[in-house]
Amino acid sequence: MMRILANASLLVFLCATAGVAERNLIPTLDNQPDVCPDQPPEPQWMQDINVRESHKRLLIQQIYRAQSMQRIVEAQSCECLTRYPSWEAAEGVFVEQFAASEYWDIVEATSEYRRQANELRREAMPICEAAGNW
């Protein structure tokens, strides 16, 4: 069983690195985005969140992503401010609806926001590609 897991892990690693090699990417420590370089950073408290609370950070990230895709689709525009506004709206949703939630409720909500974002992404992507912001 361990051998199968090890082989599967190796296969996943090789496939992942093969994709990187195909695109001719060179890894760097520079975290500057290719699109909209003035993206607002996550709030400091999210960056400093305790590892045991990291599921909350992931939820806020998915809320932000879903809101971003929704704004793009509604505005039919992919300007940087539309795609990457401040984090306040996502934080507000989290505080109002999930701050006191249990772990599994947050995991479920994260999955739902991820699903929403992925559905909206299909509509948002062509809009952003046309604007050169994808």
mmCIF file of C-alpha atoms in Angstrom, residues 25-133:
data_model
loop_
_atom_site.group_PDB
_atom_site.id
_atom_site.type_symbol
_atom_site.label_atom_id
_atom_site.label_comp_id
_atom_site.label_asym_id
_atom_site.label_seq_id
_atom_site.Cartn_x
_atom_site.Cartn_y
_atom_site.Cartn_z
ATOM 1 C CA LEU A 25 8.640 29.012 -16.191
ATOM 2 C CA ILE A 26 11.519 29.826 -13.927
ATOM 3 C CA PRO A 27 10.598 29.798 -10.221
ATOM 4 C CA THR A 28 11.555 32.902 -8.293
ATOM 5 C CA LEU A 29 10.951 34.320 -4.858
ATOM 6 C CA ASP A 30 9.368 37.386 -6.459
ATOM 7 C CA ASN A 31 5.648 37.383 -5.699
ATOM 8 C CA GLN A 32 4.718 40.140 -8.164
ATOM 9 C CA PRO A 33 1.579 39.202 -10.127
ATOM 10 C CA ASP A 34 1.626 39.243 -13.924
ATOM 11 C CA VAL A 35 -1.846 40.811 -14.060
ATOM 12 C CA CYS A 36 -2.862 43.949 -12.171
ATOM 13 C CA PRO A 37 0.399 44.404 -10.271
ATOM 14 C CA ASP A 38 -1.217 46.723 -7.713
ATOM 15 C CA GLN A 39 -3.484 44.031 -6.265
ATOM 16 C CA PRO A 40 -4.327 44.787 -2.642
ATOM 17 C CA PRO A 41 -2.566 42.462 -0.225
ATOM 18 C CA GLU A 42 -4.544 40.316 2.157
ATOM 19 C CA PRO A 43 -5.205 42.077 5.445
ATOM 20 C CA GLN A 44 -2.352 41.587 7.895
ATOM 21 C CA TRP A 45 -4.513 39.668 10.376
ATOM 22 C CA MET A 46 -5.198 37.076 7.661
ATOM 23 C CA GLN A 47 -1.488 36.706 6.944
ATOM 24 C CA ASP A 48 -0.789 36.321 10.667
ATOM 25 C CA ILE A 49 -3.625 33.893 11.367
ATOM 26 C CA ASN A 50 -2.808 30.926 13.567
ATOM 27 C CA VAL A 51 -2.361 27.650 11.684
ATOM 28 C CA ARG A 52 -5.284 26.164 13.609
ATOM 29 C CA GLU A 53 -7.477 28.941 12.202
ATOM 30 C CA SER A 54 -6.218 28.734 8.607
ATOM 31 C CA HIS A 55 -9.548 27.295 7.425
ATOM 32 C CA LYS A 56 -11.025 30.749 8.116
ATOM 33 C CA ARG A 57 -8.412 32.404 5.908
ATOM 34 C CA LEU A 58 -9.189 29.969 3.104
ATOM 35 C CA LEU A 59 -12.900 30.787 3.382
ATOM 36 C CA ILE A 60 -12.250 34.530 3.116
ATOM 37 C CA GLN A 61 -10.023 33.931 0.085
ATOM 38 C CA GLN A 62 -12.804 31.979 -1.621
ATOM 39 C CA ILE A 63 -15.402 34.625 -0.733
ATOM 40 C CA TYR A 64 -13.098 37.249 -2.264
ATOM 41 C CA ARG A 65 -12.590 35.140 -5.392
ATOM 42 C CA ALA A 66 -16.329 34.516 -5.856
ATOM 43 C CA GLN A 67 -17.092 38.207 -5.337
ATOM 44 C CA SER A 68 -14.410 39.109 -7.863
ATOM 45 C CA MET A 69 -15.815 36.808 -10.538
ATOM 46 C CA GLN A 70 -19.341 38.079 -9.812
ATOM 47 C CA ARG A 71 -18.272 41.735 -10.207
ATOM 48 C CA ILE A 72 -16.564 40.994 -13.522
ATOM 49 C CA VAL A 73 -19.627 39.232 -14.909
ATOM 50 C CA GLU A 74 -22.039 41.916 -13.672
ATOM 51 C CA ALA A 75 -19.919 44.812 -14.952
ATOM 52 C CA GLN A 76 -18.856 42.972 -18.122
ATOM 53 C CA SER A 77 -15.495 44.557 -17.363
ATOM 54 C CA CYS A 78 -12.213 43.247 -16.021
ATOM 55 C CA GLU A 79 -10.538 46.449 -14.947
ATOM 56 C CA CYS A 80 -8.076 45.923 -12.117
ATOM 57 C CA LEU A 81 -10.278 47.680 -9.551
ATOM 58 C CA THR A 82 -13.217 45.490 -10.540
ATOM 59 C CA ARG A 83 -11.220 42.288 -10.334
ATOM 60 C CA TYR A 84 -9.072 43.182 -7.324
ATOM 61 C CA PRO A 85 -10.801 45.623 -4.957
ATOM 62 C CA SER A 86 -9.997 45.870 -1.268
ATOM 63 C CA TRP A 87 -10.704 42.881 0.948
ATOM 64 C CA GLU A 88 -13.350 44.725 3.002
ATOM 65 C CA ALA A 89 -16.430 43.179 1.362
ATOM 66 C CA ALA A 90 -15.115 39.619 1.759
ATOM 67 C CA GLU A 91 -14.124 40.319 5.348
ATOM 68 C CA GLY A 92 -17.599 41.733 5.993
ATOM 69 C CA VAL A 93 -19.311 38.589 4.695
ATOM 70 C CA PHE A 94 -17.043 36.443 6.851
ATOM 71 C CA VAL A 95 -17.609 38.496 10.005
ATOM 72 C CA GLU A 96 -21.388 38.691 9.532
ATOM 73 C CA GLN A 97 -22.006 35.098 8.507
ATOM 74 C CA PHE A 98 -19.127 32.863 9.597
ATOM 75 C CA ALA A 99 -16.984 34.362 12.371
ATOM 76 C CA ALA A 100 -18.680 32.236 15.038
ATOM 77 C CA SER A 101 -19.082 29.141 12.860
ATOM 78 C CA GLU A 102 -17.696 25.710 13.654
ATOM 79 C CA TYR A 103 -14.880 24.167 11.619
ATOM 80 C CA TRP A 104 -17.061 21.916 9.428
ATOM 81 C CA ASP A 105 -19.493 24.746 8.676
ATOM 82 C CA ILE A 106 -16.561 26.831 7.432
ATOM 83 C CA VAL A 107 -15.229 23.938 5.353
ATOM 84 C CA GLU A 108 -18.673 23.509 3.782
ATOM 85 C CA ALA A 109 -19.000 27.254 3.098
ATOM 86 C CA THR A 110 -15.505 27.311 1.568
ATOM 87 C CA SER A 111 -16.508 24.538 -0.798
ATOM 88 C CA GLU A 112 -19.683 26.394 -1.772
ATOM 89 C CA TYR A 113 -17.845 29.677 -2.470
ATOM 90 C CA ARG A 114 -15.223 27.777 -4.479
ATOM 91 C CA ARG A 115 -17.994 26.169 -6.548
ATOM 92 C CA GLN A 116 -19.622 29.571 -7.141
ATOM 93 C CA ALA A 117 -16.317 31.135 -8.160
ATOM 94 C CA ASN A 118 -15.558 28.278 -10.552
ATOM 95 C CA GLU A 119 -18.968 28.588 -12.207
ATOM 96 C CA LEU A 120 -18.613 32.365 -12.592
ATOM 97 C CA ARG A 121 -15.039 31.929 -13.819
ATOM 98 C CA ARG A 122 -16.350 30.444 -17.081
ATOM 99 C CA GLU A 123 -18.108 33.741 -17.831
ATOM 100 C CA ALA A 124 -15.445 36.026 -16.362
ATOM 101 C CA MET A 125 -12.446 34.486 -18.091
ATOM 102 C CA PRO A 126 -13.320 35.577 -21.668
ATOM 103 C CA ILE A 127 -14.077 39.093 -20.416
ATOM 104 C CA CYS A 128 -10.703 39.291 -18.710
ATOM 105 C CA GLU A 129 -8.843 37.689 -21.594
ATOM 106 C CA ALA A 130 -10.273 40.332 -23.940
ATOM 107 C CA ALA A 131 -9.032 43.020 -21.552
ATOM 108 C CA GLY A 132 -5.596 41.392 -21.237
ATOM 109 C CA ASN A 133 -6.159 40.770 -17.524
#
